[in-house]
Tab-separated table of C-alpha atoms in Angstrom:
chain	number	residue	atom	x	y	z
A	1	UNK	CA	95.266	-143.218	-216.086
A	2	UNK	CA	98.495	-142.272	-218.741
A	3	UNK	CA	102.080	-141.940	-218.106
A	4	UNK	CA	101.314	-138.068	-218.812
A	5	UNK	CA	99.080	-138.410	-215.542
A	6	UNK	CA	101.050	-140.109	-213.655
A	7	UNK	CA	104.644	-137.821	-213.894
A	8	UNK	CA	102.214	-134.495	-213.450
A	9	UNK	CA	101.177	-136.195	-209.856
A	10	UNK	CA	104.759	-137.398	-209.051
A	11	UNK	CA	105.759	-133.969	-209.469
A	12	UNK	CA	103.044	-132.435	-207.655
A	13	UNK	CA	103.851	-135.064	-204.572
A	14	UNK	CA	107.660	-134.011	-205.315
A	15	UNK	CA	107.364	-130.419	-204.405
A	16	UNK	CA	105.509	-131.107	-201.161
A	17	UNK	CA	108.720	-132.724	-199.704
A	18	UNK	CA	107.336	-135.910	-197.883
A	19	UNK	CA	110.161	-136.924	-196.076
A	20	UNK	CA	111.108	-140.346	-195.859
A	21	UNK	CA	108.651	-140.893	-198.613
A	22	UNK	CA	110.139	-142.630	-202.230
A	23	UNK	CA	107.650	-141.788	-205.394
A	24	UNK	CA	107.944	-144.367	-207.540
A	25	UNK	CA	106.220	-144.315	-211.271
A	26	UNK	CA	104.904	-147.484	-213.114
A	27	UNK	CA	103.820	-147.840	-216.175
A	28	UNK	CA	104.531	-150.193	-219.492
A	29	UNK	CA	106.621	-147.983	-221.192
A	30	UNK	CA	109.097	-147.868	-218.911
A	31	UNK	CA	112.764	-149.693	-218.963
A	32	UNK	CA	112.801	-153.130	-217.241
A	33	UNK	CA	115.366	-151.694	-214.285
A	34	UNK	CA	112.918	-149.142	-213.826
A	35	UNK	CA	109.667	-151.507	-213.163
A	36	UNK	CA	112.183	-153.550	-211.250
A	37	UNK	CA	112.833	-150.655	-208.173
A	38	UNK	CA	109.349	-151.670	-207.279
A	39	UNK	CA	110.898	-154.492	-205.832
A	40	UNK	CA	113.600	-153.298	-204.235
A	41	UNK	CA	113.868	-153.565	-200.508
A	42	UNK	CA	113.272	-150.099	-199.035
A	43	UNK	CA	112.729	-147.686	-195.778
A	44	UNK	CA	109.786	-145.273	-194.875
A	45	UNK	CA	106.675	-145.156	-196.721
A	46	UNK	CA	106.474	-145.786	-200.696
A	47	UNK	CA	103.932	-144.070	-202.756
A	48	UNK	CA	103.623	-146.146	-206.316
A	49	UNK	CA	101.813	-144.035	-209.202
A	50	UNK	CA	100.883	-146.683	-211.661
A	51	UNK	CA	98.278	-147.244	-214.686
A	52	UNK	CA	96.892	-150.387	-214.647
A	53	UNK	CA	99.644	-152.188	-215.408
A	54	UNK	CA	99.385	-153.263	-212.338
A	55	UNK	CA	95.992	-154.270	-211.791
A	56	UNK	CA	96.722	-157.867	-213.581
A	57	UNK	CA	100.687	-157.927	-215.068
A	58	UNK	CA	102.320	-157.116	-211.698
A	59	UNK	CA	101.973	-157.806	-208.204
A	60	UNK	CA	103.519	-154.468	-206.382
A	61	UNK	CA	104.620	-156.212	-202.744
A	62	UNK	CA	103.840	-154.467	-199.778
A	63	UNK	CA	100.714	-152.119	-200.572
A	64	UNK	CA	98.438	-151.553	-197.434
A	65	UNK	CA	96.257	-148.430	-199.405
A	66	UNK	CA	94.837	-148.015	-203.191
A	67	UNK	CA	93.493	-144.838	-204.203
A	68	UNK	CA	91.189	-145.978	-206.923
A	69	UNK	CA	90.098	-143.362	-209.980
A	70	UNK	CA	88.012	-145.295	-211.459
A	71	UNK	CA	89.576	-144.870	-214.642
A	72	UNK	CA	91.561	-146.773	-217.385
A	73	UNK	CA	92.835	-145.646	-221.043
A	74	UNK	CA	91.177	-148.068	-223.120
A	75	UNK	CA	91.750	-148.562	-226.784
A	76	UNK	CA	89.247	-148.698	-228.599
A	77	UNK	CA	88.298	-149.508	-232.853
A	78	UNK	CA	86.026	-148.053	-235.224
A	79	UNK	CA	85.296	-149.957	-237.771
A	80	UNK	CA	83.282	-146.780	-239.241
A	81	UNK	CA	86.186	-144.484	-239.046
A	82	UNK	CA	88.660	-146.826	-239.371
A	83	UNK	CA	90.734	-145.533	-236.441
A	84	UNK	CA	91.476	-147.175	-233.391
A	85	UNK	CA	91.951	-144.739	-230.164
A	86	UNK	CA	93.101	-144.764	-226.714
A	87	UNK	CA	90.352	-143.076	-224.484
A	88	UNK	CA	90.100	-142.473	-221.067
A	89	UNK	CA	86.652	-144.652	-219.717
A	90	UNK	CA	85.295	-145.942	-216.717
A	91	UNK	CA	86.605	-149.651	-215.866
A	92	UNK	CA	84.314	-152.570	-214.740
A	93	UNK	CA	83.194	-153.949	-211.885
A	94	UNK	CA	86.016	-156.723	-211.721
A	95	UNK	CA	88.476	-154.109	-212.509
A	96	UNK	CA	87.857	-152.509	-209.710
A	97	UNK	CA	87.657	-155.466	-207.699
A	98	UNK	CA	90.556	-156.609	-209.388
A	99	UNK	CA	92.744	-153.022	-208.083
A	100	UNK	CA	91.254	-153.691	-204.785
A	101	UNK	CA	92.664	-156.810	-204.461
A	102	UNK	CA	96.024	-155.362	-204.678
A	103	UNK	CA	96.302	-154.262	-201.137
A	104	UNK	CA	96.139	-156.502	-198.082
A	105	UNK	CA	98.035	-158.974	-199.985
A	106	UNK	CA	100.261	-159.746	-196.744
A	107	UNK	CA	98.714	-157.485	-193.900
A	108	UNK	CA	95.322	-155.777	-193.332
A	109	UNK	CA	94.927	-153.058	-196.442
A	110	UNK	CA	91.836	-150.139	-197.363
A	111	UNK	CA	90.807	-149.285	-200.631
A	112	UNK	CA	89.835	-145.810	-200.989
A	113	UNK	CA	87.605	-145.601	-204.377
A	114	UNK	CA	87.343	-142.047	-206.137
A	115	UNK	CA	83.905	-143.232	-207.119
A	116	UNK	CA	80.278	-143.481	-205.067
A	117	UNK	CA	78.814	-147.034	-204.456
A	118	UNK	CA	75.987	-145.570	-206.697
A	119	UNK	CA	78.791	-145.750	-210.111
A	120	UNK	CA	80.055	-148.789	-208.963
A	121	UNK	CA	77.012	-150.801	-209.260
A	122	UNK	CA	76.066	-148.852	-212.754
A	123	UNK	CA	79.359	-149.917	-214.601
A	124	UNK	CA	79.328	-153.070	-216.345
A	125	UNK	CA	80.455	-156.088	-215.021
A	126	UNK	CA	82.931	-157.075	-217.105
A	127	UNK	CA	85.283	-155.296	-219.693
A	128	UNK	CA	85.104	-155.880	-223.382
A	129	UNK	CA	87.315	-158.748	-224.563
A	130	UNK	CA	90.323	-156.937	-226.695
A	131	UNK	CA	88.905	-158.515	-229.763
A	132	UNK	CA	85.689	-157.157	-229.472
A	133	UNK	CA	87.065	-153.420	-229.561
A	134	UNK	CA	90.669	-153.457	-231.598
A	135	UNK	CA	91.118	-153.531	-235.320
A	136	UNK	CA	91.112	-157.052	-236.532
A	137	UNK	CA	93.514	-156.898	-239.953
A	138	UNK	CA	96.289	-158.576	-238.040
A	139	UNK	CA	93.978	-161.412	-237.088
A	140	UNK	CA	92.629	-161.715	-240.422
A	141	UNK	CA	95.579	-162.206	-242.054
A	142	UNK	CA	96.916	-164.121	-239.852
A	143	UNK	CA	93.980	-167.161	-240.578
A	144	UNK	CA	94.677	-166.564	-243.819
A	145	UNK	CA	98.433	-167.420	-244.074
A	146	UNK	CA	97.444	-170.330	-242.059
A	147	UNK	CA	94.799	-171.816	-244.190
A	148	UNK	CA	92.235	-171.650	-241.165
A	149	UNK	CA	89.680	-170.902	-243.219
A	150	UNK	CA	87.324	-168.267	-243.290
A	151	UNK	CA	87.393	-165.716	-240.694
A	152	UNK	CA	83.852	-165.580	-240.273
A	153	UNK	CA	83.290	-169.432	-239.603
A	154	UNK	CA	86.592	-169.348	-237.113
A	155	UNK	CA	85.460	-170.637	-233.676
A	156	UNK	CA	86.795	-167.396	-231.321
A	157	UNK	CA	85.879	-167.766	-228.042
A	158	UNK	CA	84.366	-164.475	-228.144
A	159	UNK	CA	83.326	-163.510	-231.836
A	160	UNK	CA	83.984	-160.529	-233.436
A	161	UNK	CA	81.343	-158.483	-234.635
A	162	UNK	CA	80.839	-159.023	-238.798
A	163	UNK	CA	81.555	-155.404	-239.006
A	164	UNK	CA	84.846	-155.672	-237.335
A	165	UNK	CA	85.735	-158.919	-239.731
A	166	UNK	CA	84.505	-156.674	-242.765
A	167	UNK	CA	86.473	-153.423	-242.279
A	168	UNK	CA	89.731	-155.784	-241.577
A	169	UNK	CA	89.061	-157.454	-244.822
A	170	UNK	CA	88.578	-154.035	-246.790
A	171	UNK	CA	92.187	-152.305	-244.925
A	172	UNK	CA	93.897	-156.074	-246.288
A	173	UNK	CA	92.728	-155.268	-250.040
A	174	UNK	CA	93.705	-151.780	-249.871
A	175	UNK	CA	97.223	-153.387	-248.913
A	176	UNK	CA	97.188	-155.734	-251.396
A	177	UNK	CA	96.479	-159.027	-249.705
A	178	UNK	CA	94.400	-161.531	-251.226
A	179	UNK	CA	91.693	-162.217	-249.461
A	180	UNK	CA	92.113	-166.261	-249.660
A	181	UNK	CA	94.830	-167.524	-249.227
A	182	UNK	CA	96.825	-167.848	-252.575
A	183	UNK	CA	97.645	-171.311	-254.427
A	184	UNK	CA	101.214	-171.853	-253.783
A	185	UNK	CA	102.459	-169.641	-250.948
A	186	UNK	CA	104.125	-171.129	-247.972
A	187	UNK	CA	101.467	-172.219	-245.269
A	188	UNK	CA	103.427	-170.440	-242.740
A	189	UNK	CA	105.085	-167.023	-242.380
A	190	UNK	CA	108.783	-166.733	-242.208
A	191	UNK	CA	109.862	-167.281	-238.588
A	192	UNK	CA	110.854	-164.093	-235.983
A	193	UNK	CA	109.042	-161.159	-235.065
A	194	UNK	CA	105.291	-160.863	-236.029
A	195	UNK	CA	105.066	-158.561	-238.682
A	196	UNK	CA	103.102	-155.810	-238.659
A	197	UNK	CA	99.644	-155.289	-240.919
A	198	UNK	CA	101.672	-153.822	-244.069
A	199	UNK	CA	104.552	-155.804	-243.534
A	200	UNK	CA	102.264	-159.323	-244.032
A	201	UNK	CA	100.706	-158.378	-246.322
A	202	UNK	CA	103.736	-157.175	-248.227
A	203	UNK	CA	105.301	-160.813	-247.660
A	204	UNK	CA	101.887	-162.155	-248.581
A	205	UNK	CA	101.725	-161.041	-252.460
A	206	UNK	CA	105.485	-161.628	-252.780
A	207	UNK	CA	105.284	-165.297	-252.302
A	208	UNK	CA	101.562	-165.439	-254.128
A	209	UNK	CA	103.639	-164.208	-256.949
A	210	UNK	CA	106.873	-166.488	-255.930
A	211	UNK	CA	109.278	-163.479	-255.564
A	212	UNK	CA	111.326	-164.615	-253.153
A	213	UNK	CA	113.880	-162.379	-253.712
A	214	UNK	CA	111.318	-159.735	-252.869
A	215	UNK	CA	110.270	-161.240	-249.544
A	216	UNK	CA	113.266	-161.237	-248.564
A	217	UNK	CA	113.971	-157.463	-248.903
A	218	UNK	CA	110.803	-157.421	-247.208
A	219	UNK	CA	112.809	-156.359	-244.064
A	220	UNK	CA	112.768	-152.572	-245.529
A	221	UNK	CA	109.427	-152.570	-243.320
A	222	UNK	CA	110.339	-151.763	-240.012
A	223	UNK	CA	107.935	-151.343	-236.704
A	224	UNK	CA	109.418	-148.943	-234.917
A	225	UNK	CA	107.374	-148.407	-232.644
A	226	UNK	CA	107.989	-149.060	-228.764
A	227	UNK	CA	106.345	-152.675	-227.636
């Protein structure tokens, strides 16, 4: 399911010494050049480990077997315990349609699920929407620097529970944004990067209070996180 998962199996499959057999790994984290030997002409038999990046964002040419787990880390947010986690869980039925439909793109493929027909037809159809499980501060202010009113009355396609829009609201005060938004600060955020959570709201109170030169030396916060 992880990138942890998937180098342990590459160098299980390593040590066996397949010959004329390339192990390639895929997963988001790694560098664009990497993703891109995927598609790189090649000879013998390729054996792709891969999360499910590439269930939906790429299309790996040339797969004639999937060994499906069954399996997906999916992050998930408590609004309760205010913490938002990556866990390992069972996907959906379309998922696992979805990773079928990966092989037999361009000859005859199998699918080989790691999973009885049994826990198939138990899982749920469909997986959550992202908004329904991640935390929802971002979104939140985000309406709110763009006058879209409130939250709650927003027309999502898929609304959030009022928990969800309530535990947003509470992280936003403990940051220090309003929760309207404030007479006399620009309708938009400065162009560029989205911000992250404490970085809009940072920018937020500076131009509720018309510190400009404080927005500006706003840049002190930054993500560095990987995308």
């Amino acid at each position: 399911p992880g990138e942890r998962e998937i180098r342990e199996c590459a160098q299980r499959l390593s040590r066996h010494g397949l010959r004329h057999t390339e192990i390639l790994p895929l997963y988001a984290r790694l560098s664009a050049a990497e993703q891109q030997r995927i598609f790189a002409p090649h000879m013998g038999r390729r054996i792709v480990l891969t999360t499910n990046v590439a269930e939906t964002s790429l299309t790996v040419p040339g797969i004639h077997y999937v060994i499906d787990s069954g399996l997906a880390r999916i992050a998930r947010y408590s609004p309760r315990s205010r913490i938002q986690k990556l866990s390992v869980e069972a996907i959906s039925q379309a998922s696992a349609n979805q990773r079928a439909g990966r092989c037999g793109r361009v000859a005859p493929g199998v699918c080989i699920r790691l999973f009885d027909e049994a826990d198939f037809t138990g899982r749920p159809a469909f997986t959550d929407p992202e908004i329904l499980r991640t935390n929802l501060a971002s979104v939140v202010l985000r309406l709110i620097e763009l006058r879209l009113g409130e939250p709650e009355h927003f027309p999502f396609i898929e609304p959030p529970d009022s928990r969800q829009l309530a535990s947003a609201r509470r992280l936003l005060f403990e940051l220090g944004a309003p929760a309207h938004h404030p007479a006399g600060a620009p309708t938009r955020p400065p162009a560029g990067r989205p911000h992250p959570r404490a970085h809009g709201a940072f920018n937020l109170k500076c131009g509720q209070y018309h510190h400009r030169r404080c927005a500006d030396r706003g840049g002190i916060f930054v993500d560095t996180r990987p995308a």
